[in-house]
CSV table of C-alpha atoms and ligand atoms in Angstrom, one decimal:
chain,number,residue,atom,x,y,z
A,1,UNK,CA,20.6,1.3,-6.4
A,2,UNK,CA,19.7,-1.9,-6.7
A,3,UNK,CA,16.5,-2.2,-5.2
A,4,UNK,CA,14.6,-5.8,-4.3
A,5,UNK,CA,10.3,-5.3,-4.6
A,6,UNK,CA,8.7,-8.0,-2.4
A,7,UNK,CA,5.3,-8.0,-3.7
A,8,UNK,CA,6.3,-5.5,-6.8
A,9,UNK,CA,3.4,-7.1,-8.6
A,10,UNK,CA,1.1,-5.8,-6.4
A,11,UNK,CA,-0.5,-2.3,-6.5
A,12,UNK,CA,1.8,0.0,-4.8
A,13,UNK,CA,4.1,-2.6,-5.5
A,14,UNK,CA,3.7,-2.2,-9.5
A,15,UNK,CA,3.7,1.9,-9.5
A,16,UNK,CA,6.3,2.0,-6.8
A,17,UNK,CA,8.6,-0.1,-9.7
A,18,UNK,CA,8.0,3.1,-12.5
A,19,UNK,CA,8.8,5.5,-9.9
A,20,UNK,CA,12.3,3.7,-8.8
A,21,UNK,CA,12.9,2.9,-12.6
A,22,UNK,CA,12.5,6.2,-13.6
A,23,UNK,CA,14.5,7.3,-10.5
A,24,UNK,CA,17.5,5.6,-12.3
A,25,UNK,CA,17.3,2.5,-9.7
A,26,UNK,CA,17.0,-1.0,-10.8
A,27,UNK,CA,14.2,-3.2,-9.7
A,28,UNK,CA,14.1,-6.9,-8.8
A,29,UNK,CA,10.7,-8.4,-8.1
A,30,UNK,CA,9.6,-11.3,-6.0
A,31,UNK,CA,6.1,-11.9,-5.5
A,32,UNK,CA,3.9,-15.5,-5.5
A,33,UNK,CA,1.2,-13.5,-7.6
A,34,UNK,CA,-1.5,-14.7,-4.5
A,35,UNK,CA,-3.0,-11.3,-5.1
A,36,UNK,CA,-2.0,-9.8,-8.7
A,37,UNK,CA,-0.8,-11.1,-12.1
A,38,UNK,CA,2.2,-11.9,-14.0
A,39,UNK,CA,0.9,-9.1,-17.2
A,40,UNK,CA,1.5,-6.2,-14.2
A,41,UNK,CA,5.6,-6.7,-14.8
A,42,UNK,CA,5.4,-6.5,-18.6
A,43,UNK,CA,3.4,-3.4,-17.9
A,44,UNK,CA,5.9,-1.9,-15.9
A,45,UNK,CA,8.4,-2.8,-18.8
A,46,UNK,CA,6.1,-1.5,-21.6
A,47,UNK,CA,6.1,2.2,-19.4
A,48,UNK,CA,9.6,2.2,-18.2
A,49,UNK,CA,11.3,0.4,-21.3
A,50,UNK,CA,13.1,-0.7,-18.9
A,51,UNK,CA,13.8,-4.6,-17.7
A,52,UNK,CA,12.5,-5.7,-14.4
A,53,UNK,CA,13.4,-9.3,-13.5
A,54,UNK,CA,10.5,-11.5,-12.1
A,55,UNK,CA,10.9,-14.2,-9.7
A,56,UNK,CA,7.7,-16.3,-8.4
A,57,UNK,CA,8.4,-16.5,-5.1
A,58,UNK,CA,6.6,-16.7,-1.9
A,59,UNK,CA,8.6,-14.9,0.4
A,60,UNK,CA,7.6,-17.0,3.2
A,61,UNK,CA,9.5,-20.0,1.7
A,62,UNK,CA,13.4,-19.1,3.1
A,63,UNK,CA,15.3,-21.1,1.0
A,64,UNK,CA,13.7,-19.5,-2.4
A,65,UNK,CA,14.7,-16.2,-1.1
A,66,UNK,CA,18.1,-17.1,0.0
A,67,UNK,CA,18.4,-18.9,-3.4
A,68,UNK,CA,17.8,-15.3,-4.7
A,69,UNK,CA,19.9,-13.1,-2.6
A,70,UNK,CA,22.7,-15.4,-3.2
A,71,UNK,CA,22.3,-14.3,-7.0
A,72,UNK,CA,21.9,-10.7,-6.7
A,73,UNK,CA,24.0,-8.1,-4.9
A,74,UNK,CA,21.0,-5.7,-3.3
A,75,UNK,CA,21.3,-2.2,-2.0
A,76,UNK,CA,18.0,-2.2,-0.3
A,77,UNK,CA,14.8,-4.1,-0.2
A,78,UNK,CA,10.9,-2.3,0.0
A,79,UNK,CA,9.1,-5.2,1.1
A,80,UNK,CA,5.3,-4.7,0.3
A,81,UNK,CA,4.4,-8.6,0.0
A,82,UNK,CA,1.8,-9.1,2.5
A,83,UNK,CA,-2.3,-10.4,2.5
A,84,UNK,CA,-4.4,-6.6,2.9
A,85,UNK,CA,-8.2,-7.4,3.1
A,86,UNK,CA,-9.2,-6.6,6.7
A,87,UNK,CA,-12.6,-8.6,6.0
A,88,UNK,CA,-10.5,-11.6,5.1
A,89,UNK,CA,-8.6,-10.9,8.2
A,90,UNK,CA,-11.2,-11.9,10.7
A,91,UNK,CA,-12.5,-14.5,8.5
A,92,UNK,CA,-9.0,-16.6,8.3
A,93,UNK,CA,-6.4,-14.4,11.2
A,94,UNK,CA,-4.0,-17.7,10.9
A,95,UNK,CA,-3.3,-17.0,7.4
A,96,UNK,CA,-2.4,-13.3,7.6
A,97,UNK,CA,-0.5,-13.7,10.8
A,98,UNK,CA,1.4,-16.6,9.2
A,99,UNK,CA,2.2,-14.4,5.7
A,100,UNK,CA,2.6,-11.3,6.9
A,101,UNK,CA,4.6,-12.5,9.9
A,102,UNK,CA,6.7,-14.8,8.9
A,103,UNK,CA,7.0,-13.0,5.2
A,104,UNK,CA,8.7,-10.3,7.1
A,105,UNK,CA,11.1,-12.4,8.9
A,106,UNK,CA,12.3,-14.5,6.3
A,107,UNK,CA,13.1,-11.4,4.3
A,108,UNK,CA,14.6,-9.7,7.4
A,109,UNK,CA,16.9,-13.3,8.4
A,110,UNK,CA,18.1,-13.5,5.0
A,111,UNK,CA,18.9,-9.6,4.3
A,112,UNK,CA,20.6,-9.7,7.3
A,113,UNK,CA,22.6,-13.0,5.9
A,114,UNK,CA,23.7,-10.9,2.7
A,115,UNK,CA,24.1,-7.6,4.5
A,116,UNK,CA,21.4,-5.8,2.7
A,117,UNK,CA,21.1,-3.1,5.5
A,118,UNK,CA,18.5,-1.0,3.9
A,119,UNK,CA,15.0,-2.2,4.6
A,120,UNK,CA,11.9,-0.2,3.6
A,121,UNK,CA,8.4,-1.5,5.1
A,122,UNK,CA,4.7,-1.0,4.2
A,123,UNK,CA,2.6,-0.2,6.9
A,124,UNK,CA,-0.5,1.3,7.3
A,125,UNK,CA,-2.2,4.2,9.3
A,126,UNK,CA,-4.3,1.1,10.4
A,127,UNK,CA,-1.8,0.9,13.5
A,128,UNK,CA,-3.0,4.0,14.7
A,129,UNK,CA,-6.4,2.1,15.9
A,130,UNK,CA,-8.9,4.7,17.3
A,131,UNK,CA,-6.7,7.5,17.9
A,132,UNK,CA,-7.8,10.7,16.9
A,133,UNK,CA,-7.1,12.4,13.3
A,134,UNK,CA,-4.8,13.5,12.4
A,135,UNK,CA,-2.3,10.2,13.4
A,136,UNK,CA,1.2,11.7,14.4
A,137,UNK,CA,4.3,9.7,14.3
A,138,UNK,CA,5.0,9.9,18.1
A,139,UNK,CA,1.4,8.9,19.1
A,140,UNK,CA,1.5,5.6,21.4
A,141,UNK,CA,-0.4,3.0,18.8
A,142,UNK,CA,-3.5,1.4,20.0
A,143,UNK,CA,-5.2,-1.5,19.5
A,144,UNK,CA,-5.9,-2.0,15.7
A,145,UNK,CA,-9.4,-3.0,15.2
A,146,UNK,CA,-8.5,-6.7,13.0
A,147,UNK,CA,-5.9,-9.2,12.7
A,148,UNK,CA,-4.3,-7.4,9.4
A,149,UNK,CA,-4.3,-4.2,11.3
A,150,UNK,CA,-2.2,-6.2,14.4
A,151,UNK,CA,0.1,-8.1,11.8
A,152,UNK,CA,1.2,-4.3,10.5
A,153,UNK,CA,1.8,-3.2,14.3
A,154,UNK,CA,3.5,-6.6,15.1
A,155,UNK,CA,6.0,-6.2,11.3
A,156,UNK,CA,6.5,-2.6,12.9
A,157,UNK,CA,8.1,-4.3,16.4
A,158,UNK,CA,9.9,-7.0,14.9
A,159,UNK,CA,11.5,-4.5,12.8
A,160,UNK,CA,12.3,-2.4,15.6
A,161,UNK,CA,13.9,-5.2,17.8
A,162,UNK,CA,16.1,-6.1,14.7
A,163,UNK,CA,17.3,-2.6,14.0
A,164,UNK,CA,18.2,-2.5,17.7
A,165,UNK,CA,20.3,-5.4,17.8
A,166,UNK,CA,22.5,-4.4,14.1
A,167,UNK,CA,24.1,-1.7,14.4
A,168,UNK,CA,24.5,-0.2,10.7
A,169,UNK,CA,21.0,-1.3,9.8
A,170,UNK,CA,18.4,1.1,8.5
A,171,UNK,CA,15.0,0.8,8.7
A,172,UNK,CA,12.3,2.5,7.6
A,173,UNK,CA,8.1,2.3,8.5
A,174,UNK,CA,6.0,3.7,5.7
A,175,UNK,CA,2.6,4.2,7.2
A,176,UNK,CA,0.0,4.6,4.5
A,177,UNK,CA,-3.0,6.4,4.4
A,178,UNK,CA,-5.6,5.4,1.6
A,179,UNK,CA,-4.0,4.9,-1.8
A,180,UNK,CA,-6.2,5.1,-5.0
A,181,UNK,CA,-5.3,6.8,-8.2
A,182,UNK,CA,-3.7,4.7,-11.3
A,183,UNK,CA,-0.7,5.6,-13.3
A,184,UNK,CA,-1.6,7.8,-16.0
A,185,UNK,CA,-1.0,5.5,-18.8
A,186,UNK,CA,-4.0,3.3,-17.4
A,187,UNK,CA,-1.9,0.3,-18.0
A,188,UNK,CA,-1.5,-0.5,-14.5
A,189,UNK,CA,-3.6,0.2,-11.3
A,190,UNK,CA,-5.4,-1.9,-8.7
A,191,UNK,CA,-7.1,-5.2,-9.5
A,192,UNK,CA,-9.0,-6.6,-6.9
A,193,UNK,CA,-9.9,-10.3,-6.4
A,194,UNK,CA,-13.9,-11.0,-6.4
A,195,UNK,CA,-15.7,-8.1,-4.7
A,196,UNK,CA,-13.5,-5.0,-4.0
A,197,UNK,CA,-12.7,-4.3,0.0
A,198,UNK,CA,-11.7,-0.9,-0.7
A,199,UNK,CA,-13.9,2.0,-1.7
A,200,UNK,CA,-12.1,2.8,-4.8
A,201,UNK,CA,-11.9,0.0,-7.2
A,202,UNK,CA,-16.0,-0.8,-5.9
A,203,UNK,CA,-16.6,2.9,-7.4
A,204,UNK,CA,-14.9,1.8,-10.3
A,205,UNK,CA,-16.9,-1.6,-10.9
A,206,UNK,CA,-20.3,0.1,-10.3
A,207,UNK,CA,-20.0,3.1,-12.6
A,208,UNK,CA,-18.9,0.0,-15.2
A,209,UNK,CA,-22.1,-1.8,-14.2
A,210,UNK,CA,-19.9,-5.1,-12.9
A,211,UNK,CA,-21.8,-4.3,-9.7
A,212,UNK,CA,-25.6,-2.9,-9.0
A,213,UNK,CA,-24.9,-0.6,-6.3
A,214,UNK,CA,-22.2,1.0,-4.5
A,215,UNK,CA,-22.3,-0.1,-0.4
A,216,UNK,CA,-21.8,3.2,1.3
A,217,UNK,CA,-21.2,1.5,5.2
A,218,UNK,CA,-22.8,4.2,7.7
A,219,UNK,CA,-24.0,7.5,7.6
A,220,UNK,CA,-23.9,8.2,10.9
A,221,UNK,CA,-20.9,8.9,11.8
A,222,UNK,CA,-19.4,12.0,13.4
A,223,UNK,CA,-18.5,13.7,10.2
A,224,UNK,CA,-19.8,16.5,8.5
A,225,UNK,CA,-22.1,13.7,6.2
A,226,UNK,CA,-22.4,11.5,8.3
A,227,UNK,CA,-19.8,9.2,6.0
A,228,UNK,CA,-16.3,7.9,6.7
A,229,UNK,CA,-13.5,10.1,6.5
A,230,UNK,CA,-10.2,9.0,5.0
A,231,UNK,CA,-6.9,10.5,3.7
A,232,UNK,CA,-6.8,9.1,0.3
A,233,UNK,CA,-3.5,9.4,-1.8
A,234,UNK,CA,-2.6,9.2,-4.9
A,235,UNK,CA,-0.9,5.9,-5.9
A,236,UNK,CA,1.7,7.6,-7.7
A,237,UNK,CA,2.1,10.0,-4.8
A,238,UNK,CA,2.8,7.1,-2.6
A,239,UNK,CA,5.3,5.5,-5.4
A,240,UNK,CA,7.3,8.6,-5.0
A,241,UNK,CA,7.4,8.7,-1.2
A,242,UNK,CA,8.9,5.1,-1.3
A,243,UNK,CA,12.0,6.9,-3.7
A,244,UNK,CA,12.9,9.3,-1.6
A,245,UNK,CA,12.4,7.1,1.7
A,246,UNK,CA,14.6,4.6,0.2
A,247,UNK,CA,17.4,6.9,-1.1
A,248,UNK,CA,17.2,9.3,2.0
A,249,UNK,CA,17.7,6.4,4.6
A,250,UNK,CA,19.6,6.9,7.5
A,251,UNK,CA,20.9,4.3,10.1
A,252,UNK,CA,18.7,3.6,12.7
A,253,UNK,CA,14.7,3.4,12.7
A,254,UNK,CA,12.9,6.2,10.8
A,255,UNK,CA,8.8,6.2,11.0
A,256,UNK,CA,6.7,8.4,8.1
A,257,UNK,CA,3.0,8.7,7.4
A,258,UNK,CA,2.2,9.2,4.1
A,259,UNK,CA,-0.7,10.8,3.7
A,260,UNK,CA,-1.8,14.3,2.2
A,261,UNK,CA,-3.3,15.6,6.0
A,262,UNK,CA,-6.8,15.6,4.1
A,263,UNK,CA,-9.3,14.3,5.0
A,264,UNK,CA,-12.4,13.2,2.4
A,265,UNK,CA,-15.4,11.5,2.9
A,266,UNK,CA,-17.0,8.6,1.3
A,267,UNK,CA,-20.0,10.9,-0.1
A,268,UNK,CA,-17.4,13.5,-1.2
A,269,UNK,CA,-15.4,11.3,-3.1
A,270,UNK,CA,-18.2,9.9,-5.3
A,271,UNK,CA,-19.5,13.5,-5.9
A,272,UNK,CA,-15.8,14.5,-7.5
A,273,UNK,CA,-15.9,10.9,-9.5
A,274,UNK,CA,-19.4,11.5,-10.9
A,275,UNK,CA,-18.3,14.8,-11.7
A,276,UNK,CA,-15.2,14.6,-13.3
A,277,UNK,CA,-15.9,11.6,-14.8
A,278,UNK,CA,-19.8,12.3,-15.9
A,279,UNK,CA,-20.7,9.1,-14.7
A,280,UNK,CA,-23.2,8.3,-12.0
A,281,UNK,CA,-22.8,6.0,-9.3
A,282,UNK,CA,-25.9,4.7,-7.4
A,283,UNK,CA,-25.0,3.9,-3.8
A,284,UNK,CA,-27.2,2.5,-0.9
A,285,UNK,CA,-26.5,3.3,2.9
A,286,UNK,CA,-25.9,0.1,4.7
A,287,UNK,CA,-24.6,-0.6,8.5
A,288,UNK,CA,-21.4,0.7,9.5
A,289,UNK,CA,-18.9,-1.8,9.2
A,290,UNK,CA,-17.6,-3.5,12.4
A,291,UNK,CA,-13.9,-1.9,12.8
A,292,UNK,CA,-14.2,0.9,10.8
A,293,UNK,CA,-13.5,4.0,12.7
A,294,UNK,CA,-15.0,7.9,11.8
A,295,UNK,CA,-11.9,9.8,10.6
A,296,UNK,CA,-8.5,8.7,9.5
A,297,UNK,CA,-6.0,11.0,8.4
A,298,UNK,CA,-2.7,12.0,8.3
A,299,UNK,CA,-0.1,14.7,10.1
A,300,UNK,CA,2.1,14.7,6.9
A,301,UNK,CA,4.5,17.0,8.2
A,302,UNK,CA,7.2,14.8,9.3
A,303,UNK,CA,7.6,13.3,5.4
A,304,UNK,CA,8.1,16.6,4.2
A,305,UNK,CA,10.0,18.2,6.9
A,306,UNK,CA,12.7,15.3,6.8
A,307,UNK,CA,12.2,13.7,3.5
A,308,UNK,CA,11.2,17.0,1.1
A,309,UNK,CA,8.1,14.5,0.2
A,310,UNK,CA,4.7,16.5,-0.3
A,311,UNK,CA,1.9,14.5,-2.1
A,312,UNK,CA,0.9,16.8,-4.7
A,313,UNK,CA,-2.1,14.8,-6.7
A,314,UNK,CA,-5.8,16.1,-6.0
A,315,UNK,CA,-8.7,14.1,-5.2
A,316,UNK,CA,-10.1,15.1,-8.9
A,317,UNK,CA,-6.5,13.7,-10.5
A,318,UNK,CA,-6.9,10.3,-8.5
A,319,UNK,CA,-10.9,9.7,-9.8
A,320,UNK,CA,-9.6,10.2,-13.1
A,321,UNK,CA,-7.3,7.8,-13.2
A,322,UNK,CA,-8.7,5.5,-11.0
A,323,UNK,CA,-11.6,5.4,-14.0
A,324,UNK,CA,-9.4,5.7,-17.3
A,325,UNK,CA,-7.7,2.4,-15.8
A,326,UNK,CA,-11.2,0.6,-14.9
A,327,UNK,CA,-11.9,1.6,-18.3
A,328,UNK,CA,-8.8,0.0,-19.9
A,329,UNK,CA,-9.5,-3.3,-18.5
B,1,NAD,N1,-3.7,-0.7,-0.5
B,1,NAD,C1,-3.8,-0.2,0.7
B,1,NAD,O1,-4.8,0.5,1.0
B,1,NAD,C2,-2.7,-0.3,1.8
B,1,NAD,C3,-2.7,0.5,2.9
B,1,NAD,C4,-1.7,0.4,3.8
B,1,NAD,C5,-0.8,-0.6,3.7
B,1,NAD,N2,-0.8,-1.4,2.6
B,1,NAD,C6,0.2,-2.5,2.5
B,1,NAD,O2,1.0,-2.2,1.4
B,1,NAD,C7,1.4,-3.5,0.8
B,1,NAD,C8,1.1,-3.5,-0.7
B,1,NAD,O3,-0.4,-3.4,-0.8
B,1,NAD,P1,-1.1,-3.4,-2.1
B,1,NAD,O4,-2.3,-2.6,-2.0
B,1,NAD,O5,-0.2,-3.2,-3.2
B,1,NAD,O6,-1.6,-4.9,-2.1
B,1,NAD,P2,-1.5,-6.0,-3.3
B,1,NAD,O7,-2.3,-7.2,-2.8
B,1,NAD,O8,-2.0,-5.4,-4.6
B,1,NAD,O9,0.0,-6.3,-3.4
B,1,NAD,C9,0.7,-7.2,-2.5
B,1,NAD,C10,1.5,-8.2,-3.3
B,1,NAD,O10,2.1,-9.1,-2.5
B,1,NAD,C11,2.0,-10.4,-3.0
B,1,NAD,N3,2.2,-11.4,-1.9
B,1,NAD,C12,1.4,-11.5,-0.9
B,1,NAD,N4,1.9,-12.5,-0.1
B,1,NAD,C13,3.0,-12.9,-0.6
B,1,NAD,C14,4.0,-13.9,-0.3
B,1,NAD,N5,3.9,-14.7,0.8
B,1,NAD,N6,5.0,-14.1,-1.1
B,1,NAD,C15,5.2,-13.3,-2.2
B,1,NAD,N7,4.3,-12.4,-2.6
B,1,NAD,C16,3.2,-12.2,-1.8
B,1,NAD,C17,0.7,-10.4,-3.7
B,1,NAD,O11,0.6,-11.4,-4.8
B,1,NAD,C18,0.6,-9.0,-4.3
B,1,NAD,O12,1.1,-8.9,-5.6
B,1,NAD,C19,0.8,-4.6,1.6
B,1,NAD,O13,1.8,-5.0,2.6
B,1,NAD,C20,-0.3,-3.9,2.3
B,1,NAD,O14,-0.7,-4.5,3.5
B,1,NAD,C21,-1.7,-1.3,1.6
């Protein structure tokens, strides 16, 4: 297929590119490089030796994207292009409503204008707000506990209306647990901007001595250490999911967590890194974090029930990588 990667610059976006190269698709990326750099694409060339063309392109801006469509003949689009900090989120909710929002329904007006009828989305097990682990599909969503959380759950319903209304269209909601991990050639993984949100890449930087200490937010939790618990998967896992979602896509709306249905904690996952990686990582214990909930993880049934997707990485394969990148850098 010929496959269009909003955001293919991007973290999942990048890895998701090997996996559909390799897959025999080819990949056409648009991103505005707000979050990632231009290096990642001739990454994914030097691993693939395979092509990928690059457009700079802020999907918000319709005309550029029509411009675009107009040149290419798309099978499908995975549209990944979207703001992710949830700090950032409460600090400026105008901007991530406005890109994540209106991102989606540019791409969405002008695939519908070419008849591109295959549309895969990134969302996040963030939609699930405060349900209890582990999230099901058919659970009613609640509240999510920051703008970026609401701007997934608000992508998720405009894509529903739309699928509604065009007969023929497919749609379908990847819901993400916690990727972390990094290819195995180390030549492409996740690059934060300034101080890392997510757990992983602040593990990273601290057993690198870029940062003193690594911020463990709340021991106090309901968990067996007191520590967060989170479904983290491996990147490549993820990339994979995104194949077979996008070559097994039926008309209609289709929903899929993809998680591994484990659940780890933050204290956990530093032990396997300073393990497997003979590295230590100091830590402190701050406050919990406002908005961050006990335990998130998935049911991972319904992905391999229906798609024949099973992560298979462990939690000592996605340390290792995670490091042998950070070490590349
Ligand atoms: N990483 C996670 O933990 C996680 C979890 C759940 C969902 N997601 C979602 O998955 C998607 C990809 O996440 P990621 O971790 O790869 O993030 P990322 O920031 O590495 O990648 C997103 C890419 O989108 C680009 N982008 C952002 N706004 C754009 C715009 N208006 N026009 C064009 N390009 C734009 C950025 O430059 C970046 O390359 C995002 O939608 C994110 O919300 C991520």
């Amino acid at each position: 297929m010929n496959i269009l990667v909003t955001g293919g610059a991007g973290y999942i976006g990048s890895h998701t590119c090997v996996s559909l190269i390799e897959s025999g698709h080819t990949v056409t990326v648009m991103d505005n490089l707000c979050n990632s750099k231009v290096e990642t694409i001739d990454k994914i060339e030097l691993i693939t030796g395979k092509k990928v063309t690059f457009y700079n392109i802020d999907v918000t801006n319709e005309s550029e994207v029509d411009r675009i469509f107009s040149k290419h003949d798309f099978d499908a689009i995975i549209h990944f292009a979207g703001l992710k900090s949830v700090g950032e989120s409460v600090s400026k909710p105008l901007d991530y409503y406005y890109n994540n929002l209106l991102g989606t329904i540019v791409v969405c007006r002008v695939s519908l204008k070419y008849g591109v009828k295959r549309f895969v989305f990134s969302s996040s097990a963030t939609v699930y707000g405060d349900n209890e682990s582990p999230f099901v599909e058919t659970m009613k969503l609640l509240p999510a506990a920051n703008p970026y959380g609401e701007t997934k759950a608000m992508c998720e319903r405009i894509l529903m209306d739309m699928v509604k209304a065009n007969s023929g269209y497919s749609v379908t909601l990847l819901r993400y647990f916690n990727p972390i991990g990094a290819h195995e050639s180390g030549l492409i993984g996740e690059l934060p901007n300034g101080i890392p949100n997510n757990l992983m890449p602040y593990i990273t930087q601290v057993a690198k001595g870029k940062l003193e200490k690594l911020k463990i937010f709340g021991n106090d939790y309901p968990t067996a250490d007191g520590t967060g618990v989170r479904d983290y998967i491996h990147v490549m896992d993820l990339a994979e999911g995104h194949v077979v979602a996008v070559e097994k896509m039926k008309d209609g709306l289709q929903i899929y967590n993809l998680g591994t249905g484990k659940g780890t904690s933050v204290l956990q996952l530093v032990n396997v890194f300073e393990e497997v990686n003979g590295i230590r990582v100091p830590y402190e214990i701050t406050d919990r974090r406002p908005g961050d909930i006990a335990e998130c993880y998935a049911d991972a049934g319904k992905a391999e029930s229906e798609l024949g997707w099973k992560a298979r990485q462990t939690i000592r394969d996605m340390v290792r990588d995670s490091w042998r990148f950070e070490q590349n850098l």
